[in-house]
XYZ file of C-alpha atoms in Angstrom:
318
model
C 0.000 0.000 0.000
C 1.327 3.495 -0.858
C 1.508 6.000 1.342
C -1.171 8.197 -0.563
C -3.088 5.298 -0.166
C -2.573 5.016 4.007
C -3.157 8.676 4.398
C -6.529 8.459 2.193
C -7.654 5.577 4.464
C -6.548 7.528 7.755
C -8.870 10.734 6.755
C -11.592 7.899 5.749
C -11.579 6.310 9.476
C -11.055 9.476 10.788
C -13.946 10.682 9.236
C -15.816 7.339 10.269
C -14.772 7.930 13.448
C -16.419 11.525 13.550
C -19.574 10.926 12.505
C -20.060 7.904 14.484
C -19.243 10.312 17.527
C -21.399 13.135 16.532
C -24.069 10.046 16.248
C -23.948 8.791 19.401
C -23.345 12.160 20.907
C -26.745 13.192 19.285
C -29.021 9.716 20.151
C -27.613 9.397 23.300
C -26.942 12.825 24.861
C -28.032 16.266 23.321
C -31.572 15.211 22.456
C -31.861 14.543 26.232
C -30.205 17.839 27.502
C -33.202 19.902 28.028
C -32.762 23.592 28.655
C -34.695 26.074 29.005
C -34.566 29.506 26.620
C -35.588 33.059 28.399
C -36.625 35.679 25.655
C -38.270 39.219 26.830
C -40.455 40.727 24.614
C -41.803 44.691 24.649
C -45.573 44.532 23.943
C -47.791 45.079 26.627
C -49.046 48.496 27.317
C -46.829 51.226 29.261
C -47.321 50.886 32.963
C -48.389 46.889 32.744
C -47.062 44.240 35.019
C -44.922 41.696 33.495
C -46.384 38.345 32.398
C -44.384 35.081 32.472
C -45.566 33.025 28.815
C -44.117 29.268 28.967
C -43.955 27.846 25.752
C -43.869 24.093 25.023
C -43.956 22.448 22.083
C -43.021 19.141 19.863
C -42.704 17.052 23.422
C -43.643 14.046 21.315
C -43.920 12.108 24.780
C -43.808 8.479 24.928
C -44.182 6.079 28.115
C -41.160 5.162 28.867
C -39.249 8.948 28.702
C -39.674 9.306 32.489
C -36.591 12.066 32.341
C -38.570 14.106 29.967
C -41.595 13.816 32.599
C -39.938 14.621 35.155
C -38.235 17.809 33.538
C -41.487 18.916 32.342
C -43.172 18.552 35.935
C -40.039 20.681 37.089
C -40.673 23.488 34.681
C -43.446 24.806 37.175
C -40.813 26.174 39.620
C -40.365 29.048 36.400
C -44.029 29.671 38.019
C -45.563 30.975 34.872
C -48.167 33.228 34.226
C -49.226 31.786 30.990
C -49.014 28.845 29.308
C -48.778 28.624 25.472
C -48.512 24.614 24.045
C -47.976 24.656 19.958
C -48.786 20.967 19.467
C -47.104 17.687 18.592
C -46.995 16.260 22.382
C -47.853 12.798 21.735
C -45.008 10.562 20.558
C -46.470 7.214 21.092
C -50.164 5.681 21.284
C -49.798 4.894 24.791
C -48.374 8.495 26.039
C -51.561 10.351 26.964
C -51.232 9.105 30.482
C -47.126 10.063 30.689
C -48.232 13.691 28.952
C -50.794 14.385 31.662
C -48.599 13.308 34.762
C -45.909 15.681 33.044
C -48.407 18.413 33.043
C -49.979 18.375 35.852
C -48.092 20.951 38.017
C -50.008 23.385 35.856
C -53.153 23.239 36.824
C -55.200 26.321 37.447
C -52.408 27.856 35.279
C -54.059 29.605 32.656
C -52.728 28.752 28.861
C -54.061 27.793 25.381
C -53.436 24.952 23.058
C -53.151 23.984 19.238
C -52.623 20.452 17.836
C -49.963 19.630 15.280
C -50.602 15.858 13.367
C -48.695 14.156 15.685
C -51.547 14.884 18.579
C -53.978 12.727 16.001
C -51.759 10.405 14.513
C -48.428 8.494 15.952
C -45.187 7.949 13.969
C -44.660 5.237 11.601
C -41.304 3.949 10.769
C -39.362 5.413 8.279
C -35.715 6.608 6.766
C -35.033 9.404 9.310
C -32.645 11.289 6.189
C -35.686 11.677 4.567
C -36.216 14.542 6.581
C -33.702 16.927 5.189
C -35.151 16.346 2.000
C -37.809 18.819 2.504
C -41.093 18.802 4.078
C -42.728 16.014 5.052
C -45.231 14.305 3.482
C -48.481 12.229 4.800
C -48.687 8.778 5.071
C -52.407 7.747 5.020
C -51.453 3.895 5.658
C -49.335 4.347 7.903
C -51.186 6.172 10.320
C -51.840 5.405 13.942
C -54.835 7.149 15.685
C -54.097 8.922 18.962
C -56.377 9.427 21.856
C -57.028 13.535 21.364
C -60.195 13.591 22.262
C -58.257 12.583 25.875
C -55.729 14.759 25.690
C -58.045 17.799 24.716
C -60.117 17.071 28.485
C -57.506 16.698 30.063
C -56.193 20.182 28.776
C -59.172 21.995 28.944
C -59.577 20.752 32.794
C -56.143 22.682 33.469
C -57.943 25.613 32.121
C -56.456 25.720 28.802
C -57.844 27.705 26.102
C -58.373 25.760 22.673
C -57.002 28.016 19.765
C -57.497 25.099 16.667
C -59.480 27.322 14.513
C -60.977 29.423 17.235
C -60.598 32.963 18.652
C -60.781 33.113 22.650
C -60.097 36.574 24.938
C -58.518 36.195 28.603
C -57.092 38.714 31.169
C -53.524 37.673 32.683
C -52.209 39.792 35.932
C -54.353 42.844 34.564
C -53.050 43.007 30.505
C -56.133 41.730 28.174
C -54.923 38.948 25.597
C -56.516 38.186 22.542
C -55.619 34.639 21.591
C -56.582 33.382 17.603
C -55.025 30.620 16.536
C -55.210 27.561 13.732
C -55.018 24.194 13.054
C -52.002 22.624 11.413
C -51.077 24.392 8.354
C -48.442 21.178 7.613
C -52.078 19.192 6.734
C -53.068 22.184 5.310
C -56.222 22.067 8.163
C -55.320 25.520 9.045
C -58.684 27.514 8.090
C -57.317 31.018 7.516
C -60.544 31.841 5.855
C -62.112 31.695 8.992
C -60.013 33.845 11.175
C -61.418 37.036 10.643
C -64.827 36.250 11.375
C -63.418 34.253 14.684
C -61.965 37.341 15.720
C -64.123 39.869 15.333
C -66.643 37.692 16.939
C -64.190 37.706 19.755
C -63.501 40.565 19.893
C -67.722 41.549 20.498
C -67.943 39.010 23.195
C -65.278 40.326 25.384
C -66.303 41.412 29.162
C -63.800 45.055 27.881
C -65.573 45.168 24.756
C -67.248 48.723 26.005
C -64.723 49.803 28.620
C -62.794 52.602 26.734
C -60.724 53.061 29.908
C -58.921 50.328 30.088
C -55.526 49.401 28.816
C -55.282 48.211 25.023
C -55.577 44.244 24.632
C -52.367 42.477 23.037
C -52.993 40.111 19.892
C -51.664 36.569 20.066
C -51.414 34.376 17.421
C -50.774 30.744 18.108
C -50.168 27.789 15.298
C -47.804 24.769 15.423
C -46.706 24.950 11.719
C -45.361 28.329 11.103
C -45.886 28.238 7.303
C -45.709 31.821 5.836
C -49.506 31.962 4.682
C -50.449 31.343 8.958
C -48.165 34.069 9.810
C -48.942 36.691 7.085
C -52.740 36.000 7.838
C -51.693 36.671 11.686
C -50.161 39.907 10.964
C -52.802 41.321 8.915
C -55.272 40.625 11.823
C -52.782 42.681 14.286
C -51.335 39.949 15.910
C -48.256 41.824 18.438
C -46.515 38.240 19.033
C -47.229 34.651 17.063
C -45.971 31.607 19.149
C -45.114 28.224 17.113
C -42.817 25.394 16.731
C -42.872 21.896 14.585
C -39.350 22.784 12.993
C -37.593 21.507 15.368
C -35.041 24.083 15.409
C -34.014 21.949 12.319
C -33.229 18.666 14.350
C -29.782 18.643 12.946
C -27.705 21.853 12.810
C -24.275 22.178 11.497
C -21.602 24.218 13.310
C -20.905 27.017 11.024
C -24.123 26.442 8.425
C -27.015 26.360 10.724
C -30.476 24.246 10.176
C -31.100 22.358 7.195
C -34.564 21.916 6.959
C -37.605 23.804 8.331
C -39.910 21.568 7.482
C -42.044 23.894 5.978
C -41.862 27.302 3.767
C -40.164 28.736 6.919
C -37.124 30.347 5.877
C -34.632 28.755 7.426
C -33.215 31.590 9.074
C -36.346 31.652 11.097
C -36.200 27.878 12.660
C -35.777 28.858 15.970
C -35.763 31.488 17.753
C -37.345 34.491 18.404
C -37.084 36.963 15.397
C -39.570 39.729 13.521
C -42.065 38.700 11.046
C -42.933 41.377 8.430
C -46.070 41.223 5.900
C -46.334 44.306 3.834
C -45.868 47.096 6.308
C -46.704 45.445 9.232
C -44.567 42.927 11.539
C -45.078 40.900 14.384
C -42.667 39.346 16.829
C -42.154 35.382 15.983
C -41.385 33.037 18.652
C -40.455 29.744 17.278
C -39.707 26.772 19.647
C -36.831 24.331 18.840
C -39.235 21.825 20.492
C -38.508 19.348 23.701
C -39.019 15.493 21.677
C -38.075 14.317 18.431
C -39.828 11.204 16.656
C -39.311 8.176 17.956
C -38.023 6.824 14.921
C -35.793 9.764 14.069
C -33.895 10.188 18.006
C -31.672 12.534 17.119
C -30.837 16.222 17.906
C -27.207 17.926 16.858
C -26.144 20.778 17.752
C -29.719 21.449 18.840
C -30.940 21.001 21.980
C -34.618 20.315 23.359
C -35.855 23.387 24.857
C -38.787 25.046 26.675
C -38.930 28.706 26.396
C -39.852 31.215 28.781
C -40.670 34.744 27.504
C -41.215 37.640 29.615
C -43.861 39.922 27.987
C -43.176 43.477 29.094
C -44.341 46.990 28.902
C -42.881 48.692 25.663
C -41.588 52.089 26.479
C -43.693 54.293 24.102
Protein backbone atom coordinates (compact mmCIF):
# COMPACT_ATOMS: atom_id res chain seq x y z
CA UNK A 1 0.00 0.00 0.00
CA UNK A 2 1.33 3.49 -0.86
CA UNK A 3 1.51 6.00 1.34
CA UNK A 4 -1.17 8.20 -0.56
CA UNK A 5 -3.09 5.30 -0.17
CA UNK A 6 -2.57 5.02 4.01
CA UNK A 7 -3.16 8.68 4.40
CA UNK A 8 -6.53 8.46 2.19
CA UNK A 9 -7.65 5.58 4.46
CA UNK A 10 -6.55 7.53 7.75
CA UNK A 11 -8.87 10.73 6.75
CA UNK A 12 -11.59 7.90 5.75
CA UNK A 13 -11.58 6.31 9.48
CA UNK A 14 -11.06 9.48 10.79
CA UNK A 15 -13.95 10.68 9.24
CA UNK A 16 -15.82 7.34 10.27
CA UNK A 17 -14.77 7.93 13.45
CA UNK A 18 -16.42 11.52 13.55
CA UNK A 19 -19.57 10.93 12.51
CA UNK A 20 -20.06 7.90 14.48
CA UNK A 21 -19.24 10.31 17.53
CA UNK A 22 -21.40 13.13 16.53
CA UNK A 23 -24.07 10.05 16.25
CA UNK A 24 -23.95 8.79 19.40
CA UNK A 25 -23.34 12.16 20.91
CA UNK A 26 -26.75 13.19 19.28
CA UNK A 27 -29.02 9.72 20.15
CA UNK A 28 -27.61 9.40 23.30
CA UNK A 29 -26.94 12.82 24.86
CA UNK A 30 -28.03 16.27 23.32
CA UNK A 31 -31.57 15.21 22.46
CA UNK A 32 -31.86 14.54 26.23
CA UNK A 33 -30.21 17.84 27.50
CA UNK A 34 -33.20 19.90 28.03
CA UNK A 35 -32.76 23.59 28.66
CA UNK A 36 -34.70 26.07 29.01
CA UNK A 37 -34.57 29.51 26.62
CA UNK A 38 -35.59 33.06 28.40
CA UNK A 39 -36.62 35.68 25.66
CA UNK A 40 -38.27 39.22 26.83
CA UNK A 41 -40.45 40.73 24.61
CA UNK A 42 -41.80 44.69 24.65
CA UNK A 43 -45.57 44.53 23.94
CA UNK A 44 -47.79 45.08 26.63
CA UNK A 45 -49.05 48.50 27.32
CA UNK A 46 -46.83 51.23 29.26
CA UNK A 47 -47.32 50.89 32.96
CA UNK A 48 -48.39 46.89 32.74
CA UNK A 49 -47.06 44.24 35.02
CA UNK A 50 -44.92 41.70 33.50
CA UNK A 51 -46.38 38.34 32.40
CA UNK A 52 -44.38 35.08 32.47
CA UNK A 53 -45.57 33.02 28.82
CA UNK A 54 -44.12 29.27 28.97
CA UNK A 55 -43.96 27.85 25.75
CA UNK A 56 -43.87 24.09 25.02
CA UNK A 57 -43.96 22.45 22.08
CA UNK A 58 -43.02 19.14 19.86
CA UNK A 59 -42.70 17.05 23.42
CA UNK A 60 -43.64 14.05 21.31
CA UNK A 61 -43.92 12.11 24.78
CA UNK A 62 -43.81 8.48 24.93
CA UNK A 63 -44.18 6.08 28.11
CA UNK A 64 -41.16 5.16 28.87
CA UNK A 65 -39.25 8.95 28.70
CA UNK A 66 -39.67 9.31 32.49
CA UNK A 67 -36.59 12.07 32.34
CA UNK A 68 -38.57 14.11 29.97
CA UNK A 69 -41.60 13.82 32.60
CA UNK A 70 -39.94 14.62 35.15
CA UNK A 71 -38.23 17.81 33.54
CA UNK A 72 -41.49 18.92 32.34
CA UNK A 73 -43.17 18.55 35.93
CA UNK A 74 -40.04 20.68 37.09
CA UNK A 75 -40.67 23.49 34.68
CA UNK A 76 -43.45 24.81 37.17
CA UNK A 77 -40.81 26.17 39.62
CA UNK A 78 -40.37 29.05 36.40
CA UNK A 79 -44.03 29.67 38.02
CA UNK A 80 -45.56 30.97 34.87
CA UNK A 81 -48.17 33.23 34.23
CA UNK A 82 -49.23 31.79 30.99
CA UNK A 83 -49.01 28.85 29.31
CA UNK A 84 -48.78 28.62 25.47
CA UNK A 85 -48.51 24.61 24.05
CA UNK A 86 -47.98 24.66 19.96
CA UNK A 87 -48.79 20.97 19.47
CA UNK A 88 -47.10 17.69 18.59
CA UNK A 89 -46.99 16.26 22.38
CA UNK A 90 -47.85 12.80 21.73
CA UNK A 91 -45.01 10.56 20.56
CA UNK A 92 -46.47 7.21 21.09
CA UNK A 93 -50.16 5.68 21.28
CA UNK A 94 -49.80 4.89 24.79
CA UNK A 95 -48.37 8.50 26.04
CA UNK A 96 -51.56 10.35 26.96
CA UNK A 97 -51.23 9.10 30.48
CA UNK A 98 -47.13 10.06 30.69
CA UNK A 99 -48.23 13.69 28.95
CA UNK A 100 -50.79 14.38 31.66
CA UNK A 101 -48.60 13.31 34.76
CA UNK A 102 -45.91 15.68 33.04
CA UNK A 103 -48.41 18.41 33.04
CA UNK A 104 -49.98 18.38 35.85
CA UNK A 105 -48.09 20.95 38.02
CA UNK A 106 -50.01 23.38 35.86
CA UNK A 107 -53.15 23.24 36.82
CA UNK A 108 -55.20 26.32 37.45
CA UNK A 109 -52.41 27.86 35.28
CA UNK A 110 -54.06 29.61 32.66
CA UNK A 111 -52.73 28.75 28.86
CA UNK A 112 -54.06 27.79 25.38
CA UNK A 113 -53.44 24.95 23.06
CA UNK A 114 -53.15 23.98 19.24
CA UNK A 115 -52.62 20.45 17.84
CA UNK A 116 -49.96 19.63 15.28
CA UNK A 117 -50.60 15.86 13.37
CA UNK A 118 -48.69 14.16 15.68
CA UNK A 119 -51.55 14.88 18.58
CA UNK A 120 -53.98 12.73 16.00
CA UNK A 121 -51.76 10.41 14.51
CA UNK A 122 -48.43 8.49 15.95
CA UNK A 123 -45.19 7.95 13.97
CA UNK A 124 -44.66 5.24 11.60
CA UNK A 125 -41.30 3.95 10.77
CA UNK A 126 -39.36 5.41 8.28
CA UNK A 127 -35.71 6.61 6.77
CA UNK A 128 -35.03 9.40 9.31
CA UNK A 129 -32.65 11.29 6.19
CA UNK A 130 -35.69 11.68 4.57
CA UNK A 131 -36.22 14.54 6.58
CA UNK A 132 -33.70 16.93 5.19
CA UNK A 133 -35.15 16.35 2.00
CA UNK A 134 -37.81 18.82 2.50
CA UNK A 135 -41.09 18.80 4.08
CA UNK A 136 -42.73 16.01 5.05
CA UNK A 137 -45.23 14.30 3.48
CA UNK A 138 -48.48 12.23 4.80
CA UNK A 139 -48.69 8.78 5.07
CA UNK A 140 -52.41 7.75 5.02
CA UNK A 141 -51.45 3.90 5.66
CA UNK A 142 -49.34 4.35 7.90
CA UNK A 143 -51.19 6.17 10.32
CA UNK A 144 -51.84 5.40 13.94
CA UNK A 145 -54.83 7.15 15.69
CA UNK A 146 -54.10 8.92 18.96
CA UNK A 147 -56.38 9.43 21.86
CA UNK A 148 -57.03 13.54 21.36
CA UNK A 149 -60.19 13.59 22.26
CA UNK A 150 -58.26 12.58 25.88
CA UNK A 151 -55.73 14.76 25.69
CA UNK A 152 -58.04 17.80 24.72
CA UNK A 153 -60.12 17.07 28.49
CA UNK A 154 -57.51 16.70 30.06
CA UNK A 155 -56.19 20.18 28.78
CA UNK A 156 -59.17 21.99 28.94
CA UNK A 157 -59.58 20.75 32.79
CA UNK A 158 -56.14 22.68 33.47
CA UNK A 159 -57.94 25.61 32.12
CA UNK A 160 -56.46 25.72 28.80
CA UNK A 161 -57.84 27.71 26.10
CA UNK A 162 -58.37 25.76 22.67
CA UNK A 163 -57.00 28.02 19.77
CA UNK A 164 -57.50 25.10 16.67
CA UNK A 165 -59.48 27.32 14.51
CA UNK A 166 -60.98 29.42 17.24
CA UNK A 167 -60.60 32.96 18.65
CA UNK A 168 -60.78 33.11 22.65
CA UNK A 169 -60.10 36.57 24.94
CA UNK A 170 -58.52 36.19 28.60
CA UNK A 171 -57.09 38.71 31.17
CA UNK A 172 -53.52 37.67 32.68
CA UNK A 173 -52.21 39.79 35.93
CA UNK A 174 -54.35 42.84 34.56
CA UNK A 175 -53.05 43.01 30.50
CA UNK A 176 -56.13 41.73 28.17
CA UNK A 177 -54.92 38.95 25.60
CA UNK A 178 -56.52 38.19 22.54
CA UNK A 179 -55.62 34.64 21.59
CA UNK A 180 -56.58 33.38 17.60
CA UNK A 181 -55.03 30.62 16.54
CA UNK A 182 -55.21 27.56 13.73
CA UNK A 183 -55.02 24.19 13.05
CA UNK A 184 -52.00 22.62 11.41
CA UNK A 185 -51.08 24.39 8.35
CA UNK A 186 -48.44 21.18 7.61
CA UNK A 187 -52.08 19.19 6.73
CA UNK A 188 -53.07 22.18 5.31
CA UNK A 189 -56.22 22.07 8.16
CA UNK A 190 -55.32 25.52 9.05
CA UNK A 191 -58.68 27.51 8.09
CA UNK A 192 -57.32 31.02 7.52
CA UNK A 193 -60.54 31.84 5.85
CA UNK A 194 -62.11 31.69 8.99
CA UNK A 195 -60.01 33.84 11.18
CA UNK A 196 -61.42 37.04 10.64
CA UNK A 197 -64.83 36.25 11.37
CA UNK A 198 -63.42 34.25 14.68
CA UNK A 199 -61.96 37.34 15.72
CA UNK A 200 -64.12 39.87 15.33
CA UNK A 201 -66.64 37.69 16.94
CA UNK A 202 -64.19 37.71 19.75
CA UNK A 203 -63.50 40.56 19.89
CA UNK A 204 -67.72 41.55 20.50
CA UNK A 205 -67.94 39.01 23.20
CA UNK A 206 -65.28 40.33 25.38
CA UNK A 207 -66.30 41.41 29.16
CA UNK A 208 -63.80 45.06 27.88
CA UNK A 209 -65.57 45.17 24.76
CA UNK A 210 -67.25 48.72 26.01
CA UNK A 211 -64.72 49.80 28.62
CA UNK A 212 -62.79 52.60 26.73
CA UNK A 213 -60.72 53.06 29.91
CA UNK A 214 -58.92 50.33 30.09
CA UNK A 215 -55.53 49.40 28.82
CA UNK A 216 -55.28 48.21 25.02
CA UNK A 217 -55.58 44.24 24.63
CA UNK A 218 -52.37 42.48 23.04
CA UNK A 219 -52.99 40.11 19.89
CA UNK A 220 -51.66 36.57 20.07
CA UNK A 221 -51.41 34.38 17.42
CA UNK A 222 -50.77 30.74 18.11
CA UNK A 223 -50.17 27.79 15.30
CA UNK A 224 -47.80 24.77 15.42
CA UNK A 225 -46.71 24.95 11.72
CA UNK A 226 -45.36 28.33 11.10
CA UNK A 227 -45.89 28.24 7.30
CA UNK A 228 -45.71 31.82 5.84
CA UNK A 229 -49.51 31.96 4.68
CA UNK A 230 -50.45 31.34 8.96
CA UNK A 231 -48.17 34.07 9.81
CA UNK A 232 -48.94 36.69 7.08
CA UNK A 233 -52.74 36.00 7.84
CA UNK A 234 -51.69 36.67 11.69
CA UNK A 235 -50.16 39.91 10.96
CA UNK A 236 -52.80 41.32 8.91
CA UNK A 237 -55.27 40.63 11.82
CA UNK A 238 -52.78 42.68 14.29
CA UNK A 239 -51.34 39.95 15.91
CA UNK A 240 -48.26 41.82 18.44
CA UNK A 241 -46.51 38.24 19.03
CA UNK A 242 -47.23 34.65 17.06
CA UNK A 243 -45.97 31.61 19.15
CA UNK A 244 -45.11 28.22 17.11
CA UNK A 245 -42.82 25.39 16.73
CA UNK A 246 -42.87 21.90 14.59
CA UNK A 247 -39.35 22.78 12.99
CA UNK A 248 -37.59 21.51 15.37
CA UNK A 249 -35.04 24.08 15.41
CA UNK A 250 -34.01 21.95 12.32
CA UNK A 251 -33.23 18.67 14.35
CA UNK A 252 -29.78 18.64 12.95
CA UNK A 253 -27.71 21.85 12.81
CA UNK A 254 -24.27 22.18 11.50
CA UNK A 255 -21.60 24.22 13.31
CA UNK A 256 -20.91 27.02 11.02
CA UNK A 257 -24.12 26.44 8.43
CA UNK A 258 -27.01 26.36 10.72
CA UNK A 259 -30.48 24.25 10.18
CA UNK A 260 -31.10 22.36 7.19
CA UNK A 261 -34.56 21.92 6.96
CA UNK A 262 -37.61 23.80 8.33
CA UNK A 263 -39.91 21.57 7.48
CA UNK A 264 -42.04 23.89 5.98
CA UNK A 265 -41.86 27.30 3.77
CA UNK A 266 -40.16 28.74 6.92
CA UNK A 267 -37.12 30.35 5.88
CA UNK A 268 -34.63 28.76 7.43
CA UNK A 269 -33.21 31.59 9.07
CA UNK A 270 -36.35 31.65 11.10
CA UNK A 271 -36.20 27.88 12.66
CA UNK A 272 -35.78 28.86 15.97
CA UNK A 273 -35.76 31.49 17.75
CA UNK A 274 -37.35 34.49 18.40
CA UNK A 275 -37.08 36.96 15.40
CA UNK A 276 -39.57 39.73 13.52
CA UNK A 277 -42.07 38.70 11.05
CA UNK A 278 -42.93 41.38 8.43
CA UNK A 279 -46.07 41.22 5.90
CA UNK A 280 -46.33 44.31 3.83
CA UNK A 281 -45.87 47.10 6.31
CA UNK A 282 -46.70 45.45 9.23
CA UNK A 283 -44.57 42.93 11.54
CA UNK A 284 -45.08 40.90 14.38
CA UNK A 285 -42.67 39.35 16.83
CA UNK A 286 -42.15 35.38 15.98
CA UNK A 287 -41.39 33.04 18.65
CA UNK A 288 -40.45 29.74 17.28
CA UNK A 289 -39.71 26.77 19.65
CA UNK A 290 -36.83 24.33 18.84
CA UNK A 291 -39.23 21.83 20.49
CA UNK A 292 -38.51 19.35 23.70
CA UNK A 293 -39.02 15.49 21.68
CA UNK A 294 -38.07 14.32 18.43
CA UNK A 295 -39.83 11.20 16.66
CA UNK A 296 -39.31 8.18 17.96
CA UNK A 297 -38.02 6.82 14.92
CA UNK A 298 -35.79 9.76 14.07
CA UNK A 299 -33.90 10.19 18.01
CA UNK A 300 -31.67 12.53 17.12
CA UNK A 301 -30.84 16.22 17.91
CA UNK A 302 -27.21 17.93 16.86
CA UNK A 303 -26.14 20.78 17.75
CA UNK A 304 -29.72 21.45 18.84
CA UNK A 305 -30.94 21.00 21.98
CA UNK A 306 -34.62 20.32 23.36
CA UNK A 307 -35.85 23.39 24.86
CA UNK A 308 -38.79 25.05 26.67
CA UNK A 309 -38.93 28.71 26.40
CA UNK A 310 -39.85 31.22 28.78
CA UNK A 311 -40.67 34.74 27.50
CA UNK A 312 -41.22 37.64 29.62
CA UNK A 313 -43.86 39.92 27.99
CA UNK A 314 -43.18 43.48 29.09
CA UNK A 315 -44.34 46.99 28.90
CA UNK A 316 -42.88 48.69 25.66
CA UNK A 317 -41.59 52.09 26.48
CA UNK A 318 -43.69 54.29 24.10
Amino acid sequence: MTRTSRAALGVLAAGAAAGAAAAAWGTLVERRRFGIRWETVPVLPPGSRDVTVLHLSDIHMAPWQSDKQQWLRDLSLVEPDFIVNTGDNLGHETANAAIEYALEPFRGVPGAFVYGSNDFYGPSPRNPLRYFSGPSAVHQKAQVDLDVERQTAFFESLGWLDLNDHARAIEVRGSRFELFGTSDAHRDWDRLDLLPTNVDEMRGEVPWSEDEDGPAPVSIGVTHAPYRRVLDAFVTQGADIVFAGHTHGGQVQVPGVGALVTNCDLPREYVSGLHRWQNKTHWSWLEVSAGLGTSIYAPVRFSCRPEAVVVTLTARTV
